[in-house]
């Protein structure tokens, strides 16, 4: 027993070897520094009596032969630890032979098993509740990813359709511009040809001879415009 209490029981069960520095009388377990700190964080364990290993070692011989009933009062159970005399005492002992002792603490080890069982029952309940929440969160994350992927696919499809529409529209505009450019170049060429032919004619030639060299577009666009201007001028002066 002396060798066992040198090792933290909780860590030992987990496959680790750590030196114990405390011993919980209620849990009946030796604790290392880390486990002792965790032990004090639980409200259910706050009122447990925890001794240093040195203090616990003083009670070790008596604990090994520990009886729940008082040797002096057989009808009474041990309820207290007297640190002044390093022994367990019952209520009658406390009133009689230990009434002047200063360092006496009540031990609840008789109810420790029930408390620990209740504690672990609550832990198991909280564990299952936490696992349920984790599974729910994982399911929500999975659904969110699926919905996000679906939305991204729809957005990509819309973007592709819009891009395709603009590409077609741009191609159509570019084709129209190209066609109009060709037509304009043809008209310019017709006009340039007509101008060149007119320049070759002698001054004073019959205007009808000049016109027969002009293409219809030149006669319509160029000469027609000047004729209209002249008509308006004559009309204005005639008034």
Short mmCIF file of N, CA and C in Angstrom, two decimals, residues 57-191:
data_model
loop_
_atom_site.label_atom_id
_atom_site.label_comp_id
_atom_site.label_asym_id
_atom_site.label_seq_id
_atom_site.Cartn_x
_atom_site.Cartn_y
_atom_site.Cartn_z
N UNK A 57 0.27 9.38 5.34
CA UNK A 57 1.13 8.27 5.75
C UNK A 57 1.05 8.02 7.25
N UNK A 58 0.77 9.08 8.00
CA UNK A 58 0.64 8.92 9.45
C UNK A 58 -0.57 8.07 9.81
N UNK A 59 -1.63 8.14 8.97
CA UNK A 59 -2.84 7.37 9.22
C UNK A 59 -2.83 6.01 8.55
N UNK A 60 -1.79 5.73 7.78
CA UNK A 60 -1.78 4.53 6.95
C UNK A 60 -1.94 3.24 7.76
N UNK A 61 -1.21 3.06 8.86
CA UNK A 61 -1.39 1.81 9.64
C UNK A 61 -2.83 1.63 10.11
N UNK A 62 -3.44 2.72 10.55
CA UNK A 62 -4.81 2.61 11.04
C UNK A 62 -5.80 2.40 9.90
N UNK A 63 -5.49 3.01 8.75
CA UNK A 63 -6.39 2.86 7.60
C UNK A 63 -6.38 1.42 7.09
N UNK A 64 -5.20 0.80 7.14
CA UNK A 64 -5.09 -0.60 6.66
C UNK A 64 -5.95 -1.54 7.50
N UNK A 65 -6.12 -1.18 8.76
CA UNK A 65 -6.96 -2.01 9.64
C UNK A 65 -8.21 -1.25 10.05
N UNK A 66 -8.65 -0.38 9.15
CA UNK A 66 -9.74 0.54 9.48
C UNK A 66 -11.06 -0.20 9.65
N UNK A 67 -11.77 0.21 10.69
CA UNK A 67 -13.12 -0.30 10.95
C UNK A 67 -14.07 0.89 10.99
N UNK A 68 -15.28 0.69 10.56
CA UNK A 68 -16.24 1.79 10.53
C UNK A 68 -16.82 2.09 11.91
N UNK A 69 -16.73 1.15 12.82
CA UNK A 69 -17.28 1.37 14.17
C UNK A 69 -16.17 1.68 15.16
N UNK A 70 -16.52 2.49 16.14
CA UNK A 70 -15.56 2.91 17.16
C UNK A 70 -15.24 1.74 18.10
N UNK A 71 -13.98 1.59 18.44
CA UNK A 71 -13.57 0.49 19.34
C UNK A 71 -14.02 0.76 20.78
N UNK A 72 -14.17 2.04 21.12
CA UNK A 72 -14.60 2.37 22.48
C UNK A 72 -16.12 2.46 22.59
N UNK A 73 -16.77 2.78 21.49
CA UNK A 73 -18.24 2.88 21.48
C UNK A 73 -18.74 2.09 20.28
N UNK A 74 -19.07 0.84 20.49
CA UNK A 74 -19.36 -0.09 19.39
C UNK A 74 -20.59 0.30 18.57
N UNK A 75 -21.47 1.06 19.16
CA UNK A 75 -22.68 1.47 18.43
C UNK A 75 -22.47 2.74 17.61
N UNK A 76 -21.29 3.33 17.73
CA UNK A 76 -21.00 4.58 17.03
C UNK A 76 -20.02 4.34 15.87
N UNK A 77 -20.22 5.05 14.79
CA UNK A 77 -19.30 4.95 13.65
C UNK A 77 -18.31 6.11 13.67
N UNK A 78 -17.17 5.86 13.05
CA UNK A 78 -16.18 6.93 12.95
C UNK A 78 -16.70 8.03 12.01
N UNK A 79 -16.74 9.23 12.51
CA UNK A 79 -17.21 10.36 11.71
C UNK A 79 -16.19 11.48 11.61
N UNK A 80 -15.11 11.40 12.42
CA UNK A 80 -14.16 12.51 12.48
C UNK A 80 -12.72 12.00 12.45
N UNK A 81 -11.86 12.89 12.00
CA UNK A 81 -10.41 12.65 12.06
C UNK A 81 -9.81 13.69 12.99
N UNK A 82 -9.08 13.22 13.98
CA UNK A 82 -8.41 14.12 14.90
C UNK A 82 -6.94 14.21 14.49
N UNK A 83 -6.55 15.37 13.97
CA UNK A 83 -5.17 15.54 13.54
C UNK A 83 -4.24 15.86 14.70
N UNK A 84 -4.83 16.20 15.84
CA UNK A 84 -3.99 16.41 17.03
C UNK A 84 -3.44 15.09 17.55
N UNK A 85 -4.27 14.02 17.40
CA UNK A 85 -3.85 12.70 17.88
C UNK A 85 -3.67 11.69 16.75
N UNK A 86 -3.89 12.14 15.51
CA UNK A 86 -3.73 11.25 14.34
C UNK A 86 -4.55 9.97 14.48
N UNK A 87 -5.85 10.14 14.72
CA UNK A 87 -6.71 8.97 14.85
C UNK A 87 -8.13 9.32 14.43
N UNK A 88 -8.92 8.25 14.20
CA UNK A 88 -10.32 8.42 13.86
C UNK A 88 -11.15 8.35 15.15
N UNK A 89 -12.17 9.18 15.22
CA UNK A 89 -13.00 9.21 16.43
C UNK A 89 -14.46 9.29 16.04
N UNK A 90 -15.31 8.83 16.97
CA UNK A 90 -16.74 8.93 16.76
C UNK A 90 -17.26 10.20 17.42
N UNK A 91 -18.57 10.38 17.37
CA UNK A 91 -19.16 11.59 17.95
C UNK A 91 -18.99 11.63 19.46
N UNK A 92 -19.13 10.46 20.12
CA UNK A 92 -18.98 10.41 21.58
C UNK A 92 -17.54 10.64 22.00
N UNK A 93 -16.61 10.13 21.19
CA UNK A 93 -15.19 10.38 21.48
C UNK A 93 -14.89 11.88 21.39
N UNK A 94 -15.51 12.51 20.39
CA UNK A 94 -15.28 13.94 20.20
C UNK A 94 -15.80 14.74 21.39
N UNK A 95 -16.92 14.31 21.96
CA UNK A 95 -17.48 15.02 23.11
C UNK A 95 -16.72 14.73 24.39
N UNK A 96 -16.05 13.59 24.43
CA UNK A 96 -15.41 13.17 25.67
C UNK A 96 -13.90 13.40 25.63
N UNK A 97 -13.18 12.45 25.09
CA UNK A 97 -11.71 12.48 25.18
C UNK A 97 -11.06 13.44 24.19
N UNK A 98 -11.79 13.90 23.20
CA UNK A 98 -11.20 14.80 22.19
C UNK A 98 -11.88 16.17 22.16
N UNK A 99 -12.56 16.51 23.23
CA UNK A 99 -13.31 17.77 23.23
C UNK A 99 -12.41 19.00 23.21
N UNK A 100 -11.15 18.85 23.62
CA UNK A 100 -10.23 19.98 23.63
C UNK A 100 -9.34 20.03 22.38
N UNK A 101 -9.49 19.06 21.51
CA UNK A 101 -8.65 19.02 20.29
C UNK A 101 -9.08 20.14 19.33
N UNK A 102 -8.10 20.76 18.72
CA UNK A 102 -8.34 21.91 17.84
C UNK A 102 -8.49 21.52 16.37
N UNK A 103 -7.71 20.51 15.96
CA UNK A 103 -7.68 20.16 14.53
C UNK A 103 -8.47 18.88 14.28
N UNK A 104 -9.79 19.02 14.24
CA UNK A 104 -10.68 17.87 14.03
C UNK A 104 -11.57 18.18 12.82
N UNK A 105 -11.67 17.20 11.91
CA UNK A 105 -12.46 17.38 10.68
C UNK A 105 -13.40 16.20 10.48
N UNK A 106 -14.59 16.52 10.00
CA UNK A 106 -15.57 15.47 9.73
C UNK A 106 -15.23 14.76 8.43
N UNK A 107 -15.34 13.45 8.45
CA UNK A 107 -15.04 12.63 7.27
C UNK A 107 -16.35 12.12 6.69
N UNK A 108 -16.51 12.33 5.37
CA UNK A 108 -17.73 11.87 4.70
C UNK A 108 -17.45 10.67 3.80
N UNK A 109 -16.45 9.92 4.18
CA UNK A 109 -16.06 8.79 3.33
C UNK A 109 -17.14 7.73 3.24
N UNK A 110 -18.03 7.66 4.25
CA UNK A 110 -19.10 6.67 4.20
C UNK A 110 -20.06 6.95 3.05
N UNK A 111 -20.17 8.21 2.65
CA UNK A 111 -21.04 8.58 1.54
C UNK A 111 -20.27 8.84 0.25
N UNK A 112 -18.98 8.60 0.29
CA UNK A 112 -18.14 8.93 -0.87
C UNK A 112 -18.55 8.16 -2.11
N UNK A 113 -18.82 6.86 -1.93
CA UNK A 113 -19.17 6.05 -3.09
C UNK A 113 -20.45 6.55 -3.75
N UNK A 114 -21.44 6.93 -2.90
CA UNK A 114 -22.68 7.46 -3.47
C UNK A 114 -22.43 8.78 -4.19
N UNK A 115 -21.60 9.63 -3.58
CA UNK A 115 -21.30 10.92 -4.20
C UNK A 115 -20.56 10.75 -5.52
N UNK A 116 -19.58 9.85 -5.53
CA UNK A 116 -18.81 9.60 -6.75
C UNK A 116 -19.70 9.02 -7.83
N UNK A 117 -20.59 8.08 -7.43
CA UNK A 117 -21.50 7.48 -8.40
C UNK A 117 -22.42 8.53 -9.01
N UNK A 118 -22.93 9.42 -8.14
CA UNK A 118 -23.78 10.51 -8.63
C UNK A 118 -23.00 11.45 -9.54
N UNK A 119 -21.75 11.71 -9.15
CA UNK A 119 -20.90 12.60 -9.93
C UNK A 119 -20.65 12.03 -11.32
N UNK A 120 -20.29 10.74 -11.38
CA UNK A 120 -20.02 10.12 -12.68
C UNK A 120 -21.29 9.95 -13.50
N UNK A 121 -22.43 9.79 -12.81
CA UNK A 121 -23.70 9.71 -13.53
C UNK A 121 -23.99 11.03 -14.23
N UNK A 122 -23.72 12.14 -13.52
CA UNK A 122 -23.91 13.46 -14.13
C UNK A 122 -22.91 13.67 -15.26
N UNK A 123 -21.69 13.20 -15.05
CA UNK A 123 -20.69 13.32 -16.11
C UNK A 123 -21.12 12.57 -17.36
N UNK A 124 -21.66 11.37 -17.17
CA UNK A 124 -22.11 10.56 -18.31
C UNK A 124 -23.26 11.24 -19.04
N UNK A 125 -24.17 11.83 -18.25
CA UNK A 125 -25.30 12.56 -18.85
C UNK A 125 -24.80 13.74 -19.67
N UNK A 126 -23.89 14.52 -19.07
CA UNK A 126 -23.34 15.68 -19.78
C UNK A 126 -22.53 15.26 -21.00
N UNK A 127 -21.85 14.10 -20.88
CA UNK A 127 -21.07 13.58 -22.01
C UNK A 127 -21.99 13.25 -23.18
N UNK A 128 -23.09 12.54 -22.89
CA UNK A 128 -24.04 12.18 -23.95
C UNK A 128 -24.68 13.43 -24.55
N UNK A 129 -24.97 14.40 -23.68
CA UNK A 129 -25.55 15.65 -24.17
C UNK A 129 -24.58 16.38 -25.09
N UNK A 130 -23.30 16.41 -24.66
CA UNK A 130 -22.27 17.06 -25.48
C UNK A 130 -22.09 16.33 -26.80
N UNK A 131 -22.10 14.98 -26.76
CA UNK A 131 -21.96 14.20 -27.99
C UNK A 131 -23.13 14.47 -28.94
N UNK A 132 -24.34 14.60 -28.36
CA UNK A 132 -25.51 14.92 -29.19
C UNK A 132 -25.37 16.27 -29.86
N UNK A 133 -24.87 17.25 -29.10
CA UNK A 133 -24.66 18.59 -29.66
C UNK A 133 -23.59 18.56 -30.75
N UNK A 134 -22.52 17.79 -30.51
CA UNK A 134 -21.45 17.68 -31.50
C UNK A 134 -21.99 17.08 -32.80
N UNK A 135 -22.77 16.01 -32.67
CA UNK A 135 -23.34 15.38 -33.87
C UNK A 135 -24.29 16.34 -34.59
N UNK A 136 -25.06 17.10 -33.80
CA UNK A 136 -25.97 18.08 -34.40
C UNK A 136 -25.19 19.16 -35.14
N UNK A 137 -24.10 19.65 -34.50
CA UNK A 137 -23.28 20.68 -35.14
C UNK A 137 -22.62 20.14 -36.41
N UNK A 138 -22.14 18.90 -36.36
CA UNK A 138 -21.53 18.30 -37.54
C UNK A 138 -22.54 18.18 -38.68
N UNK A 139 -23.77 17.79 -38.31
CA UNK A 139 -24.82 17.67 -39.33
C UNK A 139 -25.14 19.03 -39.93
N UNK A 140 -25.20 20.06 -39.07
CA UNK A 140 -25.47 21.41 -39.56
C UNK A 140 -24.36 21.90 -40.49
N UNK A 141 -23.11 21.59 -40.10
CA UNK A 141 -21.98 21.99 -40.94
C UNK A 141 -22.04 21.29 -42.29
N UNK A 142 -22.40 20.00 -42.27
CA UNK A 142 -22.51 19.24 -43.52
C UNK A 142 -23.60 19.82 -44.41
N UNK A 143 -24.77 20.13 -43.80
CA UNK A 143 -25.87 20.72 -44.58
C UNK A 143 -25.46 22.08 -45.13
N UNK A 144 -24.77 22.85 -44.30
CA UNK A 144 -24.34 24.19 -44.74
C UNK A 144 -23.37 24.09 -45.91
N UNK A 145 -22.46 23.12 -45.84
CA UNK A 145 -21.52 22.93 -46.94
C UNK A 145 -22.25 22.53 -48.22
N UNK A 146 -23.26 21.64 -48.08
CA UNK A 146 -24.02 21.20 -49.25
C UNK A 146 -24.78 22.38 -49.87
N UNK A 147 -25.43 23.17 -49.01
CA UNK A 147 -26.18 24.33 -49.51
C UNK A 147 -25.24 25.36 -50.14
N UNK A 148 -24.10 25.55 -49.51
CA UNK A 148 -23.12 26.51 -50.05
C UNK A 148 -22.62 26.06 -51.41
N UNK A 149 -22.33 24.76 -51.54
CA UNK A 149 -21.85 24.23 -52.81
C UNK A 149 -22.92 24.37 -53.89
N UNK A 150 -24.19 24.10 -53.51
CA UNK A 150 -25.28 24.24 -54.46
C UNK A 150 -25.44 25.70 -54.91
N UNK A 151 -25.35 26.62 -53.93
CA UNK A 151 -25.47 28.04 -54.26
C UNK A 151 -24.33 28.49 -55.16
N UNK A 152 -23.11 28.03 -54.87
CA UNK A 152 -21.96 28.39 -55.69
C UNK A 152 -22.11 27.86 -57.11
N UNK A 153 -22.67 26.64 -57.23
CA UNK A 153 -22.90 26.07 -58.56
C UNK A 153 -23.91 26.91 -59.34
N UNK A 154 -25.00 27.31 -58.66
CA UNK A 154 -26.01 28.15 -59.31
C UNK A 154 -25.43 29.50 -59.73
N UNK A 155 -24.64 30.08 -58.84
CA UNK A 155 -24.02 31.38 -59.15
C UNK A 155 -23.09 31.25 -60.34
N UNK A 156 -22.30 30.17 -60.36
CA UNK A 156 -21.38 29.95 -61.47
C UNK A 156 -22.14 29.77 -62.78
N UNK A 157 -23.29 29.07 -62.70
CA UNK A 157 -24.11 28.88 -63.90
C UNK A 157 -24.66 30.22 -64.40
N UNK A 158 -25.13 31.05 -63.47
CA UNK A 158 -25.65 32.38 -63.85
C UNK A 158 -24.55 33.23 -64.47
N UNK A 159 -23.37 33.21 -63.83
CA UNK A 159 -22.24 33.98 -64.35
C UNK A 159 -21.87 33.51 -65.76
N UNK A 160 -21.88 32.19 -65.96
CA UNK A 160 -21.54 31.64 -67.28
C UNK A 160 -22.56 32.06 -68.33
N UNK A 161 -23.85 32.01 -67.94
CA UNK A 161 -24.90 32.41 -68.89
C UNK A 161 -24.80 33.89 -69.25
N UNK A 162 -24.55 34.72 -68.23
CA UNK A 162 -24.41 36.16 -68.48
C UNK A 162 -23.20 36.43 -69.37
N UNK A 163 -22.10 35.73 -69.07
CA UNK A 163 -20.88 35.91 -69.86
C UNK A 163 -21.10 35.47 -71.30
N UNK A 164 -21.83 34.35 -71.46
CA UNK A 164 -22.13 33.87 -72.81
C UNK A 164 -22.99 34.87 -73.58
N UNK A 165 -23.97 35.46 -72.88
CA UNK A 165 -24.84 36.46 -73.52
C UNK A 165 -24.03 37.67 -73.98
N UNK A 166 -23.16 38.17 -73.09
CA UNK A 166 -22.36 39.33 -73.45
C UNK A 166 -21.37 39.01 -74.56
N UNK A 167 -20.84 37.79 -74.56
CA UNK A 167 -19.93 37.40 -75.64
C UNK A 167 -20.65 37.41 -76.98
N UNK A 168 -21.88 36.85 -76.99
CA UNK A 168 -22.66 36.83 -78.22
C UNK A 168 -23.03 38.26 -78.65
N UNK A 169 -23.43 39.08 -77.67
CA UNK A 169 -23.79 40.47 -77.97
C UNK A 169 -22.60 41.24 -78.52
N UNK A 170 -21.43 41.02 -77.91
CA UNK A 170 -20.22 41.70 -78.39
C UNK A 170 -19.87 41.24 -79.81
N UNK A 171 -19.99 39.93 -80.06
CA UNK A 171 -19.70 39.42 -81.41
C UNK A 171 -20.65 40.02 -82.44
N UNK A 172 -21.93 40.14 -82.04
CA UNK A 172 -22.92 40.72 -82.95
C UNK A 172 -22.58 42.17 -83.27
N UNK A 173 -22.25 42.95 -82.23
CA UNK A 173 -21.90 44.36 -82.43
C UNK A 173 -20.65 44.49 -83.29
N UNK A 174 -19.65 43.65 -82.98
CA UNK A 174 -18.41 43.70 -83.76
C UNK A 174 -18.67 43.38 -85.22
N UNK A 175 -19.56 42.40 -85.49
CA UNK A 175 -19.89 42.04 -86.87
C UNK A 175 -20.60 43.19 -87.58
N UNK A 176 -21.56 43.82 -86.85
CA UNK A 176 -22.27 44.96 -87.44
C UNK A 176 -21.31 46.10 -87.76
N UNK A 177 -20.39 46.37 -86.82
CA UNK A 177 -19.40 47.42 -87.05
C UNK A 177 -18.52 47.10 -88.25
N UNK A 178 -18.13 45.82 -88.35
CA UNK A 178 -17.29 45.42 -89.48
C UNK A 178 -18.04 45.58 -90.80
N UNK A 179 -19.32 45.16 -90.82
CA UNK A 179 -20.12 45.29 -92.04
C UNK A 179 -20.30 46.75 -92.44
N UNK A 180 -20.60 47.60 -91.44
CA UNK A 180 -20.79 49.02 -91.73
C UNK A 180 -19.48 49.66 -92.20
N UNK A 181 -18.37 49.21 -91.61
CA UNK A 181 -17.07 49.73 -92.03
C UNK A 181 -16.79 49.40 -93.49
N UNK A 182 -17.10 48.15 -93.87
CA UNK A 182 -16.91 47.74 -95.26
C UNK A 182 -17.76 48.59 -96.20
N UNK A 183 -19.02 48.79 -95.80
CA UNK A 183 -19.90 49.60 -96.65
C UNK A 183 -19.39 51.03 -96.79
N UNK A 184 -18.95 51.60 -95.65
CA UNK A 184 -18.43 52.97 -95.69
C UNK A 184 -17.18 53.07 -96.56
N UNK A 185 -16.31 52.08 -96.46
CA UNK A 185 -15.10 52.07 -97.28
C UNK A 185 -15.46 51.98 -98.76
N UNK A 186 -16.50 51.17 -99.05
CA UNK A 186 -16.94 51.07 -100.45
C UNK A 186 -17.47 52.41 -100.95
N UNK A 187 -18.25 53.09 -100.12
CA UNK A 187 -18.77 54.40 -100.50
C UNK A 187 -17.64 55.41 -100.71
N UNK A 188 -16.66 55.37 -99.78
CA UNK A 188 -15.51 56.27 -99.91
C UNK A 188 -14.77 56.01 -101.22
N UNK A 189 -14.62 54.72 -101.53
CA UNK A 189 -13.94 54.35 -102.76
C UNK A 189 -14.70 54.84 -103.99
N UNK A 190 -16.04 54.69 -103.93
CA UNK A 190 -16.86 55.17 -105.04
C UNK A 190 -16.68 56.68 -105.22
N UNK A 191 -16.71 57.39 -104.10
CA UNK A 191 -16.56 58.85 -104.15
C UNK A 191 -15.18 59.25 -104.67
#
